[in-house]
């Protein structure tokens, strides 16, 4: 089952990384890391899409930071913990809009690598870097600094 999920996620990620802008890189961030709270707080910028269950930009950026904190907190031998992060990232990706979806797809890939007992692949590491760079400006405009 996990290998099937891995194959599906890799196929989705390949299309995602092709969309990331190559020339944009944000200025270095200098804010405190997000808390370990895995529940994102609703924000004013959740926009009209919030009524349909869609995440606004600010909430998406905060949820990404929360997932990264939770991903780092999972013990190496806890594949169920990594699976949980994977599924939470997939749910967030489904609720997010636009390019922000790439943040959650990249977290899914990292969690999947870890769930399979592997160190993150070069492709997963590149995907998270590209997704952070591609969305940093939009998140910064909402007063959220992406942490990874």
mmCIF file with all atom_site columns, C-alpha atoms in Angstrom, residues 65-131:
data_model
loop_
_atom_site.group_PDB
_atom_site.id
_atom_site.type_symbol
_atom_site.label_atom_id
_atom_site.label_alt_id
_atom_site.label_comp_id
_atom_site.label_asym_id
_atom_site.label_entity_id
_atom_site.label_seq_id
_atom_site.pdbx_PDB_ins_code
_atom_site.Cartn_x
_atom_site.Cartn_y
_atom_site.Cartn_z
_atom_site.occupancy
_atom_site.B_iso_or_equiv
_atom_site.pdbx_formal_charge
_atom_site.auth_seq_id
_atom_site.auth_comp_id
_atom_site.auth_asym_id
_atom_site.auth_atom_id
_atom_site.pdbx_PDB_model_num
ATOM 1  C CA . UNK A 1 65  ? 4.502  25.689 9.286  1.00 0.00 ? 65  UNK A CA 1
ATOM 2  C CA . UNK A 1 66  ? 2.587  23.563 11.770 1.00 0.00 ? 66  UNK A CA 1
ATOM 3  C CA . UNK A 1 67  ? 2.987  20.433 9.643  1.00 0.00 ? 67  UNK A CA 1
ATOM 4  C CA . UNK A 1 68  ? 6.732  21.037 9.340  1.00 0.00 ? 68  UNK A CA 1
ATOM 5  C CA . UNK A 1 69  ? 7.029  21.323 13.132 1.00 0.00 ? 69  UNK A CA 1
ATOM 6  C CA . UNK A 1 70  ? 4.993  18.138 13.571 1.00 0.00 ? 70  UNK A CA 1
ATOM 7  C CA . UNK A 1 71  ? 7.031  16.322 10.904 1.00 0.00 ? 71  UNK A CA 1
ATOM 8  C CA . UNK A 1 72  ? 10.254 17.137 12.725 1.00 0.00 ? 72  UNK A CA 1
ATOM 9  C CA . UNK A 1 73  ? 8.782  15.939 16.031 1.00 0.00 ? 73  UNK A CA 1
ATOM 10 C CA . UNK A 1 74  ? 7.984  12.428 14.779 1.00 0.00 ? 74  UNK A CA 1
ATOM 11 C CA . UNK A 1 75  ? 10.447 9.806  15.999 1.00 0.00 ? 75  UNK A CA 1
ATOM 12 C CA . UNK A 1 76  ? 12.410 8.104  13.210 1.00 0.00 ? 76  UNK A CA 1
ATOM 13 C CA . UNK A 1 77  ? 10.917 4.676  13.937 1.00 0.00 ? 77  UNK A CA 1
ATOM 14 C CA . UNK A 1 78  ? 7.298  5.934  14.063 1.00 0.00 ? 78  UNK A CA 1
ATOM 15 C CA . UNK A 1 79  ? 6.021  5.200  10.549 1.00 0.00 ? 79  UNK A CA 1
ATOM 16 C CA . UNK A 1 80  ? 2.429  5.732  11.737 1.00 0.00 ? 80  UNK A CA 1
ATOM 17 C CA . UNK A 1 81  ? 3.366  9.264  12.821 1.00 0.00 ? 81  UNK A CA 1
ATOM 18 C CA . UNK A 1 82  ? 4.761  9.969  9.363  1.00 0.00 ? 82  UNK A CA 1
ATOM 19 C CA . UNK A 1 83  ? 1.649  8.468  7.777  1.00 0.00 ? 83  UNK A CA 1
ATOM 20 C CA . UNK A 1 84  ? -0.465 10.828 9.880  1.00 0.00 ? 84  UNK A CA 1
ATOM 21 C CA . UNK A 1 85  ? 1.535  13.825 8.645  1.00 0.00 ? 85  UNK A CA 1
ATOM 22 C CA . UNK A 1 86  ? 1.205  12.569 5.071  1.00 0.00 ? 86  UNK A CA 1
ATOM 23 C CA . UNK A 1 87  ? -2.588 12.330 5.270  1.00 0.00 ? 87  UNK A CA 1
ATOM 24 C CA . UNK A 1 88  ? -2.925 15.674 7.065  1.00 0.00 ? 88  UNK A CA 1
ATOM 25 C CA . UNK A 1 89  ? -0.816 17.309 4.347  1.00 0.00 ? 89  UNK A CA 1
ATOM 26 C CA . UNK A 1 90  ? -2.978 15.700 1.660  1.00 0.00 ? 90  UNK A CA 1
ATOM 27 C CA . UNK A 1 91  ? -6.137 17.028 3.339  1.00 0.00 ? 91  UNK A CA 1
ATOM 28 C CA . UNK A 1 92  ? -4.611 20.501 3.550  1.00 0.00 ? 92  UNK A CA 1
ATOM 29 C CA . UNK A 1 93  ? -3.551 20.301 -0.113 1.00 0.00 ? 93  UNK A CA 1
ATOM 30 C CA . UNK A 1 94  ? -7.122 19.469 -1.077 1.00 0.00 ? 94  UNK A CA 1
ATOM 31 C CA . UNK A 1 95  ? -8.427 22.452 0.912  1.00 0.00 ? 95  UNK A CA 1
ATOM 32 C CA . UNK A 1 96  ? -5.771 24.906 -0.319 1.00 0.00 ? 96  UNK A CA 1
ATOM 33 C CA . UNK A 1 97  ? -6.027 26.978 -3.453 1.00 0.00 ? 97  UNK A CA 1
ATOM 34 C CA . UNK A 1 98  ? -3.605 27.847 -6.235 1.00 0.00 ? 98  UNK A CA 1
ATOM 35 C CA . UNK A 1 99  ? 0.143  27.417 -5.905 1.00 0.00 ? 99  UNK A CA 1
ATOM 36 C CA . UNK A 1 100 ? -0.126 27.023 -2.120 1.00 0.00 ? 100 UNK A CA 1
ATOM 37 C CA . UNK A 1 101 ? -1.080 23.398 -2.790 1.00 0.00 ? 101 UNK A CA 1
ATOM 38 C CA . UNK A 1 102 ? 2.586  22.796 -3.622 1.00 0.00 ? 102 UNK A CA 1
ATOM 39 C CA . UNK A 1 103 ? 3.615  23.376 -0.015 1.00 0.00 ? 103 UNK A CA 1
ATOM 40 C CA . UNK A 1 104 ? 1.461  20.500 1.145  1.00 0.00 ? 104 UNK A CA 1
ATOM 41 C CA . UNK A 1 105 ? 2.432  18.205 -1.717 1.00 0.00 ? 105 UNK A CA 1
ATOM 42 C CA . UNK A 1 106 ? 6.082  18.688 -0.749 1.00 0.00 ? 106 UNK A CA 1
ATOM 43 C CA . UNK A 1 107 ? 5.420  17.954 2.944  1.00 0.00 ? 107 UNK A CA 1
ATOM 44 C CA . UNK A 1 108 ? 3.552  14.825 1.853  1.00 0.00 ? 108 UNK A CA 1
ATOM 45 C CA . UNK A 1 109 ? 6.605  13.649 -0.071 1.00 0.00 ? 109 UNK A CA 1
ATOM 46 C CA . UNK A 1 110 ? 8.929  14.191 2.880  1.00 0.00 ? 110 UNK A CA 1
ATOM 47 C CA . UNK A 1 111 ? 6.560  12.363 5.223  1.00 0.00 ? 111 UNK A CA 1
ATOM 48 C CA . UNK A 1 112 ? 6.233  9.512  2.752  1.00 0.00 ? 112 UNK A CA 1
ATOM 49 C CA . UNK A 1 113 ? 10.005 9.142  2.428  1.00 0.00 ? 113 UNK A CA 1
ATOM 50 C CA . UNK A 1 114 ? 10.295 9.006  6.213  1.00 0.00 ? 114 UNK A CA 1
ATOM 51 C CA . UNK A 1 115 ? 7.355  6.611  6.553  1.00 0.00 ? 115 UNK A CA 1
ATOM 52 C CA . UNK A 1 116 ? 9.149  4.178  4.271  1.00 0.00 ? 116 UNK A CA 1
ATOM 53 C CA . UNK A 1 117 ? 12.201 4.393  6.542  1.00 0.00 ? 117 UNK A CA 1
ATOM 54 C CA . UNK A 1 118 ? 14.231 6.383  4.055  1.00 0.00 ? 118 UNK A CA 1
ATOM 55 C CA . UNK A 1 119 ? 16.015 9.680  4.299  1.00 0.00 ? 119 UNK A CA 1
ATOM 56 C CA . UNK A 1 120 ? 14.274 12.330 2.210  1.00 0.00 ? 120 UNK A CA 1
ATOM 57 C CA . UNK A 1 121 ? 15.119 11.919 -1.459 1.00 0.00 ? 121 UNK A CA 1
ATOM 58 C CA . UNK A 1 122 ? 16.805 14.675 -3.445 1.00 0.00 ? 122 UNK A CA 1
ATOM 59 C CA . UNK A 1 123 ? 13.530 15.119 -5.322 1.00 0.00 ? 123 UNK A CA 1
ATOM 60 C CA . UNK A 1 124 ? 11.602 15.614 -2.062 1.00 0.00 ? 124 UNK A CA 1
ATOM 61 C CA . UNK A 1 125 ? 14.183 18.059 -0.727 1.00 0.00 ? 125 UNK A CA 1
ATOM 62 C CA . UNK A 1 126 ? 14.143 20.028 -3.988 1.00 0.00 ? 126 UNK A CA 1
ATOM 63 C CA . UNK A 1 127 ? 10.336 20.052 -3.998 1.00 0.00 ? 127 UNK A CA 1
ATOM 64 C CA . UNK A 1 128 ? 10.081 21.510 -0.491 1.00 0.00 ? 128 UNK A CA 1
ATOM 65 C CA . UNK A 1 129 ? 12.701 24.144 -1.293 1.00 0.00 ? 129 UNK A CA 1
ATOM 66 C CA . UNK A 1 130 ? 10.982 25.095 -4.549 1.00 0.00 ? 130 UNK A CA 1
ATOM 67 C CA . UNK A 1 131 ? 7.542  25.211 -2.908 1.00 0.00 ? 131 UNK A CA 1
#
